[in-house]
Amino acid sequence: MVKVYVNGVEVEVPPGVPIIEAVEKAGYRVPVLCYLNDFFSEATCRLCVVLVNGRVVPACKFPVSDGAKIVTESRELDTYRRMNFQLLLSTHRIKCWSCLRKTSCSLLDLSKQLNLGEFPVCSECPLTGDDCLVAKGEPCLGPLTAAGCSAECTRNGVPCLGCRGYIEDPELWRDSMRDLYEKHGVDGEKLEAAAKFFWSFLPGELKKIISEVSRDK
Amino acid sequence: MLTQTSLNRILYGSRGFRIRVPISSCTLAAGAGEVYRKVIKVVEEHGVDAEVYRVGCTGLCFMDPWIELAREGLPPAIYGNVKTEQIEHIIKNYSEGDLSEATAVRFKTGSGGPPALEEVDFWRYQVRYVSRNCGLVDPESIYDYIETGGYLGLKKALYMKQEEVIEVIKTSGLRGRGGAGFPTWLKWKIAYEQKNDVKYVICNGDEGDPGAFMNRLLAESDPHRVLEGLIIAGYAVGATRGIIFVRAEKPLMADRLEKAVEDARKLGFLGKNILSSNFNFDVEVYRSAGAFVCGEETALIAAIEGRSRPRQRPPYPATHGLWGRPTVINNVETLAHVATIFQTGVEEFVKHGTEKSRGTKMFCVTGAVKRTGVYEVPIGTKIKTLVFDLAGGSIEGRKVKAVQIGGPSGGCIPAELMDLEMDYESLQSYGAIMGSGGLVVIDDSNCMVDVAKFFTSFTLAESCGKCLPCRVGMRHLSDLLERLTSGEASLEDIEVAQELGESIARSSLCALGGTAPNPILSTLRYFKDEYVEHVVNRRCPAKVCAKLVKYSVDPALCRGCTQCARVCQVGAISGSPGEVHRINYDICIKCGQCLIACPFGAIKKV
Ligand SMILES: Cc1cc2nc3c(=O)[nH]c(=O)nc-3n(C[C@H](O)[C@H](O)[C@H](O)COP(=O)(O)O)c2cc1C
Ligand code: SF4
Ligand code: FES
């Protein structure tokens, strides 16, 4: 057994195990995505980064060493995790409105854990596929609105009016959102009208998407 | 260690007259092949009693192809930039004792005439420790290497215990020349202490940095030195097999190393009971496909095993390397240093360098300088000594603006900091790295944002894609630089670049991602005003970024010759003969053809 200190808490773990085990034993959590115990531990997503004696290392792969001082929370680490999470999203074609994994999505869980607010209301909405309000031609703002309300309105069949404000980085989802609205023939003017209810100011990106939908009509 | 008799034998050969012609990748590209054939022809036709002697390269690229004539009784004379038609004349004059046309002589007898090597700038600031044989001996002759004291180091090492060999390297303070500067003895000691019946030593000859070729030069010009170092390393850690990892696109380097291995085996420096010492060891040259990331030690091991990506360390190769066995990986130059240290003794090695980093390092100076080449200087030499004294400074009419040090993932050090003494730590604290020792000199005709874009696109292409920050982050950085050079970025983007760059550097899996943001971070640190200018005024101060420059006609100089209108592919220029011409910016695609065509210099970039 080796002794390590996680945020100052002393724990004993077998030598050579990844730091994450010590972290969990000490009662802390770090965001983990690519790590699947014995099946996959190549440390590729770099979301689980922690500081060991001042060095940034992945908790899921880096082995413990006797007396190691591990820090799991700091402003620096927070920046790296957020950055890497956003990089991940930038390559992810988000289609929560039709995704079957929505109820067991590790990305969504992480987004909540990292408090990122990057996902749209669709990620919380139980309606998918044909039931989706957008698919029914309604001017639902769910795909453009920041999640966090548990999709109370759409759950009850009322199209989203965007009371929580628009999602932070529309650029990330632009293509998927446009495809969705266009595919189901949602009227751009109606969308714009709905958006005006809460959003007196529209970021250029959203404006463009909405007007592109109208123009194509 | 090299006696006068040996030196004379090497300089003049058995016939008392040697004509050295460098045959290596770089000199061949400069036309040394024709020179070689011509020298042979002239010698035969005129019945000159001289031996035409193939050597490696001295690293003085700016005078390629060169030849050196050495006849007993005369100082050996080096002739730079020779053309085939001059050769007859050169040989005739030299034979008659007329040395006046030589670029330099190896040593002087009497006064006047061409300067001695120790008097010329490109030589006298150098300390040729590992590169001592480069350009002097035939790389394909093991006997010539032995004549210079070769394999004496191995013999000395084999008389010692393994711990003693490691101790010698420890007292020398030798640090890895492959980039990170890790103490060589420590790596060896860890591998030595592993209990395992199979261990490996690997020579890292990947050298994937564009514009850096000191490893290739050393291995092509003095392959036995590298091999001898590898055998000593093998003995020290108790390895049974050595592998020399070379890129397949450096065939001459691989061929020469292979020949060295064969010859060494014939003479009993490899194989069973080397020099009757009970030490069994053999070496294989491994030719690999090239990728920058394959130079990284865990990726290199993976490449030999048939995969090709780095992995998280620890475990380090010294405990868990090739096929899971303890493995020592050292750079070509590191191993050549090992051999030389054992040949000359530690005292000779520690004479140079700094407290923390002993010895010398070969640097490859390229870019906007008068004398590009490979120069070996003590660690701790000032950047300005390399750039101005050795390499001759910038080309006429230009000013040195910055030096990119450490290859594509190094950093740009501005001209104001040229007094910096280069060692592993100082370079790092200024945002660059030692890397393998490549220096690209950048002059004032370059835009630093564009420079950052160039290196970023290289590392992006070479990212193996295994880990997220490097794979996706570098793409974003590259896109961002593209926007900056097109004048489409905002001030916020500059801050994002800074934050993203730091995040990639700190959280990536291997050192490729760990250093890839260096070009952008260092240019942001020293040349932020240029970035801001690209954003705020949408202007490229160096007038490089195509999308931000405009071509315009200076009416005072234009004579209406119509040349520009004729070369313009898109018909953007109008005007009748004899009248001032005009460029239509709506049509102009900024190809710059008109600028080249105008005989009066009337077209200006603004
Ligand atoms: C992207 C990348 C490329 C590298 N390329 C080389 C190389 O071409 N040659 C080399 O010797 N080391 C290279 N290295 C460094 C090696 O990983 C390793 O540190 C070195 O070979 C160790 O030898 P040394 O201790 O003798 O320096 C590279 C590292 C990285 C991250
Ligand atoms: S940092 Fe880049 S090169 Fe290194 S493992 Fe990650 S993706 Fe591959
Ligand atoms: S969980 Fe992906 S790197 Fe650790």
XYZ file of C-alpha atoms in Angstrom, chain B residues 6-595:
590
model
C 47.583 9.407 -37.585
C 46.407 12.879 -38.455
C 48.876 13.076 -41.322
C 47.829 9.679 -42.566
C 44.217 10.777 -42.542
C 44.882 14.156 -44.056
C 47.212 13.081 -46.849
C 46.538 9.374 -47.271
C 49.081 6.719 -48.183
C 49.976 8.387 -51.457
C 50.651 11.722 -49.862
C 47.946 13.504 -51.837
C 44.275 13.292 -51.041
C 41.417 15.111 -52.684
C 38.393 15.075 -50.408
C 34.962 15.221 -51.964
C 31.978 15.226 -49.622
C 29.388 12.615 -50.514
C 26.338 13.021 -48.304
C 22.659 13.778 -48.892
C 23.076 17.531 -48.682
C 26.242 17.862 -50.761
C 24.892 15.466 -53.380
C 21.853 17.683 -53.706
C 24.210 20.599 -54.276
C 25.967 18.770 -57.093
C 28.805 16.908 -55.342
C 28.133 13.843 -57.486
C 29.219 15.607 -60.691
C 32.139 17.149 -58.876
C 33.254 13.720 -57.697
C 33.127 12.276 -61.198
C 34.904 15.258 -62.649
C 37.685 15.114 -60.048
C 38.277 11.453 -60.872
C 38.343 12.261 -64.567
C 40.806 15.111 -64.178
C 43.080 13.060 -61.931
C 43.105 10.204 -64.441
C 43.510 12.343 -67.530
C 46.355 14.379 -66.136
C 48.024 11.534 -64.333
C 47.900 13.334 -60.988
C 49.163 10.995 -58.294
C 46.306 11.687 -55.921
C 43.704 9.616 -54.168
C 40.154 10.841 -54.631
C 38.747 10.389 -51.178
C 35.050 10.302 -50.290
C 34.179 11.981 -47.010
C 31.033 13.064 -45.185
C 30.008 16.665 -44.800
C 31.494 19.393 -42.618
C 28.133 21.069 -42.138
C 29.181 24.179 -44.013
C 26.202 23.999 -46.331
C 26.676 27.491 -47.699
C 29.833 26.394 -49.533
C 28.445 23.170 -50.977
C 29.785 21.553 -52.993
C 33.308 21.951 -51.714
C 36.499 19.987 -52.197
C 39.636 19.827 -50.135
C 43.069 19.236 -51.600
C 45.792 17.965 -49.292
C 49.289 17.187 -50.480
C 52.159 16.526 -48.148
C 54.207 19.668 -47.775
C 51.294 21.941 -48.530
C 48.528 23.039 -46.157
C 45.257 21.268 -46.984
C 43.096 23.774 -48.838
C 39.312 23.918 -48.964
C 37.581 25.285 -52.058
C 33.939 26.242 -51.609
C 31.108 26.376 -54.172
C 33.198 24.688 -56.852
C 31.862 24.230 -60.329
C 32.886 21.277 -62.431
C 34.608 23.492 -64.975
C 36.903 24.963 -62.316
C 38.198 21.641 -61.071
C 40.989 21.152 -63.570
C 42.256 24.624 -62.858
C 42.019 24.195 -59.061
C 43.951 20.927 -59.069
C 46.608 22.346 -61.367
C 47.126 25.470 -59.312
C 47.187 23.640 -56.001
C 49.677 21.118 -57.310
C 51.899 24.007 -58.278
C 51.623 25.425 -54.777
C 49.270 28.268 -55.681
C 46.613 28.316 -52.944
C 45.319 31.798 -53.577
C 41.864 30.739 -54.723
C 41.093 28.545 -51.736
C 38.296 29.564 -49.381
C 40.378 28.510 -46.401
C 43.273 26.274 -45.420
C 43.246 23.826 -42.544
C 46.376 25.337 -41.054
C 48.772 27.975 -42.150
C 52.380 27.766 -43.110
C 53.869 31.212 -43.441
C 51.885 34.392 -43.861
C 49.527 35.679 -46.515
C 47.303 33.545 -48.686
C 43.865 32.266 -47.765
C 42.833 32.334 -44.091
C 43.265 29.319 -41.853
C 40.101 27.681 -40.548
C 40.804 28.989 -37.072
C 40.757 32.508 -38.447
C 37.418 32.401 -40.233
C 34.215 33.191 -38.362
C 32.275 30.136 -39.455
C 34.873 27.888 -37.918
C 36.601 29.594 -35.015
C 33.528 29.911 -32.799
C 32.880 26.219 -33.183
C 34.085 23.488 -30.864
C 34.082 20.394 -33.021
C 33.795 17.670 -30.447
C 31.330 15.098 -31.803
C 31.587 16.392 -35.327
C 35.394 16.173 -35.333
C 35.444 13.547 -38.078
C 32.738 15.036 -40.226
C 34.240 15.916 -43.564
C 37.594 14.505 -42.589
C 37.303 10.735 -42.864
C 35.630 8.278 -45.171
C 32.415 7.328 -43.382
C 32.363 3.948 -45.054
C 35.800 2.918 -43.831
C 35.982 1.393 -40.388
C 39.785 1.467 -40.573
C 39.837 5.219 -40.976
C 37.553 5.545 -37.984
C 39.864 3.330 -35.948
C 42.796 5.435 -37.081
C 41.151 8.456 -35.453
C 40.868 6.631 -32.142
C 37.599 4.914 -32.911
C 36.431 1.921 -30.875
C 39.053 2.811 -28.275
C 36.189 4.141 -26.188
C 34.386 0.833 -26.415
C 37.523 -0.986 -25.415
C 37.912 1.246 -22.354
C 34.266 0.779 -21.430
C 34.450 -2.992 -21.702
C 37.300 -3.004 -19.189
C 35.003 -1.332 -16.669
C 32.091 -2.681 -14.704
C 28.658 -1.641 -15.941
C 28.140 0.631 -12.916
C 31.455 2.287 -13.636
C 30.449 3.024 -17.201
C 27.268 4.661 -15.936
C 29.335 6.560 -13.381
C 31.573 7.964 -16.122
C 28.540 9.333 -17.943
C 27.223 10.667 -14.651
C 30.402 12.614 -13.944
C 30.356 13.936 -17.483
C 26.906 15.388 -16.858
C 25.815 14.423 -20.397
C 22.180 15.260 -21.116
C 20.064 13.946 -23.969
C 20.539 15.853 -27.213
C 17.169 14.735 -28.587
C 15.220 17.557 -27.039
C 14.271 17.180 -23.430
C 17.804 17.162 -22.000
C 17.183 14.248 -19.684
C 20.346 13.079 -17.867
C 21.627 10.138 -19.884
C 23.152 8.301 -16.931
C 19.853 8.270 -15.042
C 18.019 6.656 -17.930
C 20.765 4.035 -18.164
C 20.791 3.408 -14.442
C 17.047 2.778 -14.286
C 17.258 0.332 -17.189
C 20.366 -1.273 -15.704
C 18.573 -1.887 -12.421
C 15.644 -3.682 -14.057
C 15.762 -7.427 -13.615
C 15.017 -8.756 -17.057
C 16.851 -11.167 -19.332
C 16.073 -9.122 -22.432
C 16.773 -5.417 -22.676
C 17.045 -3.129 -25.652
C 18.873 0.031 -26.571
C 17.538 2.162 -29.384
C 19.192 4.950 -31.295
C 16.610 7.563 -32.224
C 17.491 8.687 -35.728
C 14.038 9.787 -36.783
C 14.782 13.499 -36.952
C 11.476 14.644 -38.344
C 11.878 18.384 -37.825
C 11.734 20.117 -41.151
C 14.932 22.086 -41.644
C 17.005 20.180 -39.108
C 19.563 17.675 -40.264
C 22.386 17.498 -37.737
C 21.624 13.875 -36.879
C 21.599 12.878 -40.519
C 24.822 14.738 -41.122
C 26.530 13.123 -38.157
C 25.342 9.617 -38.987
C 26.225 9.966 -42.667
C 29.631 11.452 -41.984
C 30.717 9.407 -38.981
C 28.358 6.442 -38.544
C 30.777 4.379 -36.490
C 30.798 6.982 -33.728
C 27.048 6.595 -33.304
C 27.345 2.829 -33.397
C 30.162 2.789 -30.856
C 28.042 4.889 -28.503
C 25.157 2.491 -28.932
C 27.337 -0.520 -28.113
C 28.611 1.222 -24.976
C 25.023 2.035 -23.971
C 24.095 -1.595 -24.590
C 26.922 -2.789 -22.397
C 26.098 -0.334 -19.613
C 22.480 -1.395 -19.261
C 23.015 -5.078 -20.087
C 21.137 -5.101 -23.360
C 21.359 -7.894 -25.875
C 20.158 -6.025 -28.881
C 20.370 -2.557 -30.287
C 18.163 -0.954 -32.880
C 18.985 2.080 -34.957
C 15.739 3.730 -35.982
C 16.089 5.641 -39.243
C 13.561 7.111 -41.599
C 13.303 5.331 -44.908
C 13.458 8.696 -46.655
C 17.033 9.069 -45.467
C 18.422 6.128 -47.415
C 22.056 7.189 -47.419
C 22.012 7.562 -43.641
C 20.489 4.100 -43.270
C 22.892 2.574 -45.818
C 25.956 3.999 -44.122
C 24.785 2.865 -40.703
C 24.089 -0.583 -42.094
C 27.544 -0.729 -43.621
C 29.017 0.377 -40.300
C 27.154 -2.397 -38.510
C 28.397 -5.018 -40.991
C 31.997 -3.851 -40.787
C 31.885 -3.677 -36.999
C 30.541 -7.203 -36.900
C 33.372 -8.405 -39.155
C 35.975 -6.885 -36.869
C 34.376 -8.267 -33.730
C 32.922 -5.079 -32.264
C 29.502 -6.701 -32.497
C 28.391 -10.251 -32.000
C 29.419 -12.753 -29.382
C 32.115 -12.037 -26.780
C 32.869 -8.581 -28.058
C 36.627 -7.949 -27.715
C 36.783 -11.150 -25.621
C 34.656 -9.638 -22.889
C 31.705 -12.031 -22.485
C 29.451 -9.257 -23.754
C 27.110 -10.348 -26.530
C 25.354 -7.671 -28.497
C 24.086 -7.088 -31.989
C 22.533 -4.187 -33.817
C 19.942 -3.857 -36.533
C 19.071 -0.823 -38.609
C 15.317 -0.314 -38.696
C 13.952 1.736 -41.578
C 10.624 3.289 -40.799
C 8.081 5.370 -42.611
C 8.333 8.955 -41.545
C 6.074 10.890 -39.231
C 7.113 13.663 -36.921
C 5.427 11.999 -33.989
C 7.447 8.804 -34.496
C 10.424 10.632 -32.997
C 8.618 10.642 -29.665
C 10.000 7.723 -27.740
C 6.790 5.839 -26.916
C 5.538 6.317 -30.498
C 8.881 5.138 -31.843
C 8.631 1.957 -29.804
C 5.051 1.503 -30.954
C 6.189 1.974 -34.564
C 8.690 -0.882 -34.240
C 5.972 -3.006 -32.695
C 3.686 -2.224 -35.623
C 1.511 0.557 -34.237
C 2.396 4.195 -34.238
C 1.009 6.353 -31.497
C 2.445 7.690 -28.280
C 1.109 6.502 -24.972
C 0.869 8.061 -21.561
C 4.051 7.812 -19.510
C 4.762 6.370 -16.937
C 5.670 3.591 -17.314
C 8.768 4.999 -18.977
C 10.571 2.991 -21.659
C 13.485 2.458 -19.277
C 11.249 0.146 -17.258
C 8.635 -0.832 -19.819
C 9.737 -0.289 -23.407
C 9.973 -2.318 -26.596
C 7.879 -5.498 -26.316
C 7.439 -4.609 -22.650
C 11.166 -4.905 -21.941
C 13.417 -2.282 -20.359
C 14.590 -0.037 -23.195
C 16.940 2.896 -23.392
C 16.291 5.377 -26.177
C 18.956 7.886 -27.008
C 19.402 10.401 -29.725
C 22.050 10.002 -32.456
C 24.086 12.909 -31.137
C 23.819 11.759 -27.521
C 25.297 8.394 -28.476
C 28.051 9.999 -30.536
C 28.878 12.032 -27.438
C 29.034 8.858 -25.361
C 31.598 7.318 -27.698
C 33.639 10.511 -27.797
C 33.585 10.903 -24.016
C 35.062 7.440 -23.641
C 37.635 8.140 -26.332
C 38.811 11.503 -25.038
C 38.120 11.142 -21.350
C 35.552 13.085 -19.362
C 37.886 16.074 -18.797
C 37.870 16.989 -22.465
C 34.073 16.921 -22.548
C 33.387 18.968 -19.423
C 35.685 21.776 -20.556
C 32.777 23.266 -22.470
C 29.199 24.119 -21.694
C 27.456 25.477 -18.639
C 27.227 24.339 -15.041
C 23.965 22.514 -15.667
C 24.525 21.401 -19.245
C 27.996 20.224 -20.111
C 29.557 19.841 -23.501
C 28.677 20.917 -26.986
C 25.622 20.716 -29.203
C 25.216 20.758 -32.947
C 22.849 23.464 -34.152
C 21.375 23.717 -37.582
C 21.036 27.332 -38.701
C 18.749 27.928 -41.661
C 16.500 30.655 -42.974
C 17.444 34.211 -43.741
C 21.187 34.066 -43.057
C 24.248 34.320 -45.245
C 25.800 31.025 -44.198
C 23.340 28.247 -43.487
C 24.881 25.183 -41.984
C 25.383 22.901 -39.020
C 27.590 24.364 -36.325
C 28.786 22.661 -33.175
C 29.156 25.069 -30.287
C 29.363 24.802 -26.499
C 25.970 24.735 -24.782
C 25.397 28.200 -23.376
C 26.601 29.948 -26.517
C 24.720 33.164 -27.227
C 22.105 33.083 -29.960
C 23.821 36.027 -31.566
C 27.119 34.158 -31.863
C 25.371 31.473 -33.875
C 23.280 33.789 -35.984
C 25.730 36.612 -36.621
C 29.249 35.285 -36.126
C 28.899 31.757 -37.412
C 26.055 32.126 -39.868
C 26.999 35.637 -40.946
C 23.763 37.433 -40.034
C 20.954 38.427 -42.329
C 21.085 38.739 -46.063
C 22.094 42.202 -47.378
C 19.512 44.870 -46.798
C 17.466 42.871 -44.333
C 17.260 42.837 -40.560
C 16.987 39.795 -38.341
C 13.622 39.950 -36.615
C 13.410 36.707 -34.676
C 14.837 33.235 -34.414
C 12.603 30.198 -34.231
C 14.441 27.734 -32.013
C 13.672 24.063 -31.499
C 11.941 22.981 -34.683
C 8.292 23.359 -35.653
C 7.158 23.275 -32.048
C 9.823 25.621 -30.801
C 9.326 29.268 -30.037
C 10.266 32.545 -31.682
C 12.825 34.555 -29.755
C 12.897 38.216 -30.845
C 16.051 39.948 -32.051
C 16.250 41.986 -28.816
C 16.960 38.810 -26.872
C 19.850 37.609 -29.019
C 22.154 37.860 -26.017
C 20.418 34.869 -24.504
C 22.764 32.006 -23.723
C 21.187 28.875 -25.072
C 20.715 25.993 -22.721
C 17.743 23.745 -21.991
C 16.405 25.844 -19.119
C 16.957 29.355 -20.448
C 15.290 28.557 -23.761
C 12.286 27.104 -22.025
C 11.870 30.111 -19.788
C 11.785 32.318 -22.881
C 9.095 30.230 -24.548
C 11.260 28.180 -26.909
C 12.804 24.726 -26.562
C 16.173 23.215 -27.367
C 14.449 20.524 -29.399
C 16.914 18.866 -31.647
C 18.750 22.154 -32.203
C 17.180 23.712 -35.261
C 17.337 27.495 -35.647
C 15.323 29.205 -38.330
C 16.320 32.823 -38.727
C 13.410 35.073 -39.634
C 14.043 38.502 -41.139
C 11.898 41.604 -41.348
C 10.267 40.530 -44.595
C 8.225 38.024 -42.561
C 4.940 38.454 -40.754
C 5.042 36.777 -37.359
C 1.367 35.798 -37.479
C 2.051 34.114 -40.789
C 5.107 32.386 -39.297
C 2.968 31.067 -36.439
C 0.393 29.897 -38.961
C 3.026 28.029 -40.930
C 4.366 26.067 -37.956
C 0.897 25.479 -36.534
C -0.305 23.937 -39.765
C 2.721 21.639 -39.720
C 2.123 20.345 -36.187
C -1.589 20.077 -36.853
C -0.886 17.825 -39.821
C 1.540 15.774 -37.750
C -0.731 15.368 -34.717
C -1.436 11.670 -34.376
C -5.003 12.367 -33.314
C -4.974 10.204 -30.254
C -5.765 12.782 -27.635
C -8.406 15.459 -27.759
C -6.546 18.697 -26.937
C -3.967 18.246 -29.655
C -6.271 16.737 -32.270
C -9.105 19.248 -32.032
C -7.393 22.132 -30.255
C -4.686 22.506 -32.868
C -7.316 22.566 -35.588
C -9.056 25.452 -33.810
C -5.765 27.288 -33.364
C -4.987 26.788 -37.010
C -8.433 28.057 -38.080
C -8.000 31.006 -35.784
C -4.683 31.920 -37.352
C -6.264 31.591 -40.764
C -8.922 34.100 -39.686
C -6.266 36.393 -38.236
C -4.285 36.434 -41.443
C -7.466 37.148 -43.388
C -8.379 40.039 -41.138
C -11.539 38.304 -39.925
C -10.595 37.801 -36.287
C -11.538 39.830 -33.245
C -9.492 40.893 -30.234
C -11.365 38.276 -28.265
C -9.977 35.631 -30.609
C -6.462 36.605 -29.575
C -7.345 35.943 -25.965
C -8.957 32.641 -26.884
C -5.782 31.683 -28.750
C -3.723 32.378 -25.656
C -5.985 30.393 -23.338
C -6.486 27.524 -25.743
C -2.764 27.343 -26.481
C -1.898 27.093 -22.805
C -4.575 24.493 -22.265
C -3.333 22.310 -25.141
C 0.257 22.620 -23.950
C -0.552 21.587 -20.408
C -3.150 18.897 -20.949
C -1.969 16.972 -24.027
C -0.814 13.409 -23.862
C 2.628 13.636 -25.412
C 5.199 16.346 -25.921
C 4.034 17.010 -29.474
C 0.825 18.534 -28.181
C 2.792 19.810 -25.198
C 4.966 21.986 -27.395
C 2.885 22.511 -30.549
C 1.336 25.802 -29.301
C 4.827 27.270 -28.714
C 5.005 29.153 -32.026
C 1.695 30.897 -31.399
C 2.307 31.468 -27.683
C 5.799 32.863 -28.203
C 4.775 35.153 -31.042
C 1.866 36.346 -28.911
C 4.335 37.039 -26.145
C 6.852 38.998 -28.195
C 4.908 40.248 -31.220
C 1.422 40.894 -29.892
C 1.308 44.270 -31.630
C 1.421 42.485 -34.970
C -1.573 40.372 -34.011
C -3.469 43.436 -32.848
C -2.634 45.247 -36.085
C -4.123 42.370 -38.083
C -7.349 42.669 -36.130
C -7.815 46.355 -35.419
C -6.555 47.895 -38.646
C -6.901 44.754 -40.768
C -3.365 45.397 -41.885
C -0.356 43.141 -42.173
C 2.637 45.286 -41.182
C 5.088 43.072 -43.067
C 2.754 43.008 -46.093
C 2.782 39.247 -46.261
C -0.773 38.108 -45.547
C -2.253 38.042 -49.033
C -5.780 38.899 -48.007
C -4.655 42.038 -46.198
C -2.432 43.557 -48.828
C -3.529 45.552 -51.842
C -1.569 46.213 -54.988
C -1.671 49.729 -56.274
C -0.036 51.733 -59.043
C 2.190 54.648 -58.133
C 1.146 57.269 -60.717
C 4.491 59.060 -60.399
C 6.389 56.007 -61.573
C 3.959 54.395 -64.010
C 4.901 55.028 -67.643
C 1.969 53.173 -69.126
C 4.034 50.370 -70.641
C 1.023 47.979 -70.343
C 3.209 45.142 -69.026
C 1.083 44.766 -65.898
C -2.201 44.698 -67.774
C -0.823 41.963 -70.005
C 0.259 39.637 -67.205
C -2.890 40.081 -65.123
C -4.752 36.802 -65.487
C -8.111 38.215 -64.490
C -7.986 41.482 -66.395
C -8.115 43.678 -63.319
C -5.746 46.298 -64.745
C -6.884 48.888 -67.217
C -5.207 51.822 -68.971
C -4.102 52.830 -72.454
C -0.455 52.773 -73.523
C 1.449 55.749 -72.198
C -1.118 56.471 -69.491
C -1.134 55.666 -65.797
C -2.747 52.265 -65.276
C -5.331 51.443 -62.670
C -6.147 48.292 -60.692
C -9.762 47.350 -60.135
C -9.888 45.992 -56.596
C -13.186 44.228 -57.168
C -11.561 41.965 -59.744
C -7.981 41.736 -58.395
C -7.171 38.333 -56.870
C -3.892 39.577 -55.344
C -1.667 37.137 -57.150
C 1.164 39.692 -57.318
C 2.080 39.011 -60.956
C 1.936 42.711 -61.827
C 4.441 43.542 -59.126
